[in-house]
Every structure is written in structure tokens, then in C-alpha cells.
CSV table of C-alpha atoms in Angstrom, one decimal:
chain,number,residue,atom,x,y,z
A,1,MET,CA,-36.8,9.3,-0.7
A,2,GLN,CA,-32.9,11.0,-0.2
A,3,LEU,CA,-33.8,12.7,3.5
A,4,CYS,CA,-31.5,15.8,3.2
A,5,SER,CA,-31.5,17.7,-0.4
A,6,LYS,CA,-28.2,17.3,-2.7
A,7,HIS,CA,-27.4,20.6,-2.5
A,8,ALA,CA,-27.9,21.2,1.1
A,9,PHE,CA,-24.1,20.5,1.9
A,10,ARG,CA,-23.4,23.1,-0.9
A,11,PHE,CA,-22.3,26.7,1.2
A,12,ARG,CA,-20.3,28.3,-1.1
A,13,GLU,CA,-22.8,27.9,-4.0
A,14,GLN,CA,-25.9,29.5,-1.3
A,15,LEU,CA,-23.4,32.1,-0.2
A,16,LYS,CA,-22.6,33.6,-3.2
A,17,ASN,CA,-26.6,33.7,-4.0
A,18,ILE,CA,-27.4,35.2,-0.9
A,19,HIS,CA,-24.9,37.9,-1.8
A,20,SER,CA,-26.0,38.7,-5.2
A,21,VAL,CA,-28.7,41.5,-5.4
A,22,GLN,CA,-31.4,38.7,-6.7
A,23,GLY,CA,-30.3,37.0,-2.6
A,24,ILE,CA,-30.6,40.4,-1.2
A,25,CYS,CA,-33.8,41.1,-2.3
A,26,LEU,CA,-35.4,37.5,-1.9
A,27,GLY,CA,-33.9,37.3,1.5
A,28,GLY,CA,-35.6,41.3,2.1
A,29,LEU,CA,-38.7,40.0,0.9
A,30,PHE,CA,-38.4,36.5,2.9
A,31,VAL,CA,-38.3,38.7,6.2
A,32,SER,CA,-40.9,40.9,5.5
A,33,LEU,CA,-43.4,38.2,5.0
A,34,TYR,CA,-41.6,36.6,8.0
A,35,VAL,CA,-43.5,39.7,10.1
A,36,VAL,CA,-45.7,40.4,7.4
A,37,LEU,CA,-47.3,36.4,8.7
A,38,SER,CA,-46.4,37.1,12.6
A,39,LEU,CA,-49.1,39.7,13.0
A,40,PHE,CA,-51.4,36.4,11.6
A,41,ASN,CA,-50.6,34.1,14.6
A,42,ILE,CA,-53.2,33.0,16.7
A,43,ARG,CA,-52.8,33.3,20.4
A,44,PHE,CA,-54.9,30.9,23.1
A,45,SER,CA,-52.7,32.4,25.9
A,46,GLU,CA,-49.0,33.1,26.9
A,47,ILE,CA,-47.4,29.7,26.3
A,48,LEU,CA,-49.6,28.5,23.4
A,49,GLU,CA,-50.4,30.0,19.3
A,50,PHE,CA,-50.9,29.2,16.6
A,51,ARG,CA,-47.4,30.6,14.1
A,52,LEU,CA,-47.3,31.0,10.5
A,53,ALA,CA,-44.3,32.4,10.0
A,54,PHE,CA,-42.8,29.0,9.8
A,55,LEU,CA,-44.4,29.2,6.2
A,56,ALA,CA,-42.2,32.2,5.0
A,57,LEU,CA,-39.0,30.6,6.8
A,58,ALA,CA,-39.6,27.5,4.6
A,59,ALA,CA,-39.6,29.4,1.6
A,60,ALA,CA,-36.4,30.5,2.4
A,61,ALA,CA,-35.0,27.5,2.9
A,62,PHE,CA,-36.6,25.8,-0.1
A,63,TYR,CA,-35.3,28.7,-2.8
A,64,GLY,CA,-32.1,30.2,-1.0
A,65,GLY,CA,-30.8,27.2,1.3
A,66,PRO,CA,-30.0,26.0,4.8
A,67,LEU,CA,-28.3,29.5,5.1
A,68,MET,CA,-30.7,31.6,3.7
A,69,GLY,CA,-33.2,29.5,6.0
A,70,MET,CA,-31.0,31.0,9.0
A,71,THR,CA,-30.6,34.1,8.3
A,72,VAL,CA,-34.3,35.1,7.3
A,73,GLY,CA,-35.3,33.1,10.9
A,74,ILE,CA,-32.7,35.6,12.5
A,75,ALA,CA,-33.6,38.4,10.9
A,76,GLY,CA,-37.5,37.8,10.8
A,77,ASP,CA,-37.6,37.2,14.2
A,78,VAL,CA,-35.7,39.8,15.8
A,79,ILE,CA,-38.0,42.0,13.2
A,80,SER,CA,-40.7,41.0,13.8
A,81,PHE,CA,-40.5,41.4,17.5
A,82,PHE,CA,-39.7,44.6,17.1
A,83,VAL,CA,-43.0,45.5,15.0
A,84,THR,CA,-45.9,42.7,16.3
A,85,PRO,CA,-47.2,44.5,19.5
A,86,GLN,CA,-45.7,41.9,22.1
A,87,SER,CA,-46.6,40.9,26.1
A,88,ALA,CA,-43.4,39.6,26.5
A,89,PRO,CA,-39.7,40.2,26.8
A,90,PHE,CA,-37.7,39.8,24.3
A,91,PHE,CA,-35.6,35.8,24.4
A,92,PRO,CA,-32.9,35.7,22.5
A,93,GLY,CA,-33.2,31.7,22.7
A,94,PHE,CA,-36.5,31.7,20.3
A,95,THR,CA,-34.3,34.1,17.7
A,96,LEU,CA,-32.0,30.8,18.0
A,97,THR,CA,-35.0,28.3,17.9
A,98,TYR,CA,-35.9,29.9,14.4
A,99,ALA,CA,-32.3,29.9,13.1
A,100,LEU,CA,-32.6,26.4,13.8
A,101,MET,CA,-36.1,25.9,11.9
A,102,GLY,CA,-34.6,27.5,9.2
A,103,PHE,CA,-31.4,26.0,8.4
A,104,LEU,CA,-33.4,22.5,9.1
A,105,PHE,CA,-35.8,23.4,6.2
A,106,GLY,CA,-33.0,24.0,4.0
A,107,MET,CA,-31.3,20.8,4.9
A,108,PHE,CA,-34.7,19.2,3.7
A,109,LEU,CA,-36.5,21.3,1.3
A,110,TYR,CA,-33.7,23.2,-0.7
A,111,ARG,CA,-34.1,22.6,-4.3
A,112,THR,CA,-36.1,19.8,-4.4
A,113,ARG,CA,-39.4,18.8,-5.2
A,114,ILE,CA,-42.0,19.1,-2.7
A,115,THR,CA,-44.1,15.6,-2.3
A,116,PRO,CA,-45.9,15.7,1.3
A,117,GLY,CA,-43.4,12.9,2.5
A,118,ARG,CA,-41.0,16.4,2.3
A,119,ALA,CA,-43.8,18.5,4.0
A,120,LEU,CA,-44.5,15.8,6.9
A,121,LEU,CA,-40.9,16.1,7.2
A,122,GLY,CA,-40.6,20.0,7.7
A,123,GLY,CA,-43.8,19.9,9.6
A,124,LEU,CA,-42.0,16.8,11.9
A,125,THR,CA,-39.2,19.1,12.1
A,126,GLU,CA,-41.6,22.2,13.6
A,127,PHE,CA,-43.3,19.6,15.6
A,128,VAL,CA,-40.0,18.4,17.8
A,129,ILE,CA,-38.6,21.6,18.0
A,130,SER,CA,-42.1,23.2,19.2
A,131,CYS,CA,-41.6,20.7,21.1
A,132,THR,CA,-37.9,20.8,22.2
A,133,LEU,CA,-36.2,24.0,22.2
A,134,SER,CA,-39.3,26.0,22.7
A,135,THR,CA,-41.0,24.3,25.6
A,136,PHE,CA,-37.5,25.0,27.4
A,137,TRP,CA,-37.7,28.4,26.7
A,138,LEU,CA,-40.3,29.1,27.8
A,139,HIS,CA,-39.6,27.1,31.1
A,140,LEU,CA,-36.4,29.1,31.0
A,141,MET,CA,-38.7,32.4,30.2
A,142,TYR,CA,-41.9,31.7,33.0
A,143,GLY,CA,-40.8,29.4,35.6
A,144,MET,CA,-43.3,27.1,35.0
A,145,GLU,CA,-43.4,23.3,35.4
A,146,TRP,CA,-41.3,21.4,32.3
A,147,GLN,CA,-44.1,18.4,32.6
A,148,TYR,CA,-47.2,20.9,32.5
A,149,LEU,CA,-45.6,22.6,29.2
A,150,LEU,CA,-44.5,19.7,27.3
A,151,THR,CA,-48.1,18.3,27.9
A,152,ILE,CA,-49.8,21.2,26.9
A,153,ARG,CA,-47.5,21.8,23.7
A,154,LEU,CA,-47.4,18.6,22.8
A,155,VAL,CA,-51.2,18.4,22.5
A,156,LYS,CA,-51.4,21.6,20.5
A,157,ASN,CA,-47.9,20.6,18.6
A,158,THR,CA,-49.8,17.2,17.5
A,159,ILE,CA,-52.8,18.7,15.8
A,160,ALA,CA,-50.8,21.6,14.6
A,161,LEU,CA,-48.1,18.9,12.9
A,162,GLY,CA,-51.6,17.9,9.9
A,163,VAL,CA,-52.8,21.4,9.2
A,164,TYR,CA,-48.6,22.3,9.3
A,165,THR,CA,-47.6,19.6,7.1
A,166,VAL,CA,-51.3,20.4,4.7
A,167,LEU,CA,-49.9,24.8,4.8
A,168,LEU,CA,-46.2,23.4,3.8
A,169,TYR,CA,-47.6,20.8,0.7
A,170,VAL,CA,-50.0,23.5,-0.4
A,171,PHE,CA,-48.2,27.0,-0.4
A,172,LEU,CA,-44.2,25.4,-2.0
A,173,ASN,CA,-45.8,23.7,-4.3
A,174,ALA,CA,-47.6,27.1,-5.2
A,175,PHE,CA,-43.9,28.7,-4.6
A,176,SER,CA,-42.4,26.5,-6.5
A,177,ARG,CA,-44.6,27.5,-10.0
A,178,ILE,CA,-43.9,31.1,-9.3
A,179,LEU,CA,-40.1,30.5,-9.2
A,180,GLY,CA,-40.7,28.4,-12.3
A,181,VAL,CA,-43.1,31.4,-14.3
A,182,ALA,CA,-40.2,33.7,-13.0
A,183,GLY,CA,-37.5,31.7,-14.0
A,184,THR,CA,-35.5,32.2,-10.9
A,185,ALA,CA,-31.4,31.2,-11.2
A,186,ALA,CA,-32.3,29.4,-8.3
A,187,LYS,CA,-35.4,27.0,-9.0
A,188,PRO,CA,-35.7,23.5,-7.5
A,189,VAL,CA,-34.7,20.8,-9.8
A,190,ARG,CA,-37.4,18.6,-10.9
A,191,SER,CA,-36.1,15.4,-10.5
């Protein structure tokens, strides 16, 4: 299995697709999906929650590549902060986190066939970013011990890895079928 999508580095093509009417409309739909899915976060505490909005990032990256994934990550995080009820202040580090996650999803998923290995790669991306960057941002925001946060988040993310991998596999395969039926211009390549 090739680690990066062979189409992931075609940034001019991705920019052209993002600037098309179809790309703008679908980008807006992905941002809307991100905001709606962020309403269904399962929060256990200020530092521990299960988020489902990463599915919108993965779908955007799968459809439009790393650039669309990154754009949806930025716009979705900012808009969802203002739309959903929050108990914490806005922190731009999380916006950077979701931009990076969308970009990396695009590197692995753009126009590829979704296999269990690809879904696991996406789940591992979420796992690593959540354990490192998100934990660091929480440490900066709340001043909690890094080791304490990392321990809690490692346990949570280890449990979530399997769930997120299955969710990615099922969701992106269903999304791939929808793209195929709709006959969109940027449907994934079947290799």
C-alpha cells in the first residue's frame, strides 16, 4: 500500500477544484457537516471528549484533497465554536490542529480506494494529533501537568482508535458510493 495518495501533491488541480462552483458548494456542505457533527460531541470533562466532526474533515479530504481538508478544518472549527455552546474560550491552536488533520487526511485519502488499512491510517492520524497537539493545547490552556493529560488522553485515544477506524471505513465507503452514483467530477479513482 502506497502511504500517500498519488494525487495528493497535485495542488494546482486541487485549487482549481476548490474554486469551481461545485467545489465551493461541496466545501460549504462539508463545513456545515462539520458544525452539525460537532453538536454531537460526547463530553466527559473539559479535557476529555469524543468528537465526530473529524468525519467531515475526512470526507472533505477524500473528495477535494489536502487543501480542501485543511480549508474545511479551519472554517469548520471557527464556525462551530461560535455556533455550538462552549464552556471554554476560543483557542487558535485547535484550529491549527484541525487544519493539519484535514491536510493529512487528504494526503492519505484523496482519490484512493478506502480499505481497512487506509481507514486505520486515518484513525492513527487522528490518534497521533490528538495525543500530541491537542494535549499540548490543553496543557497551555488549563496549566495541567503534561504527564497527567497525556496519560488520560492516551487511554481515551487508544479506545477511540478502533471506533474511529471503523467509523472512517464505513463512512468513507458510503460516501464513495454516493460520489459514484452522483457522477461528480472529482470522484475517487478505483485502482
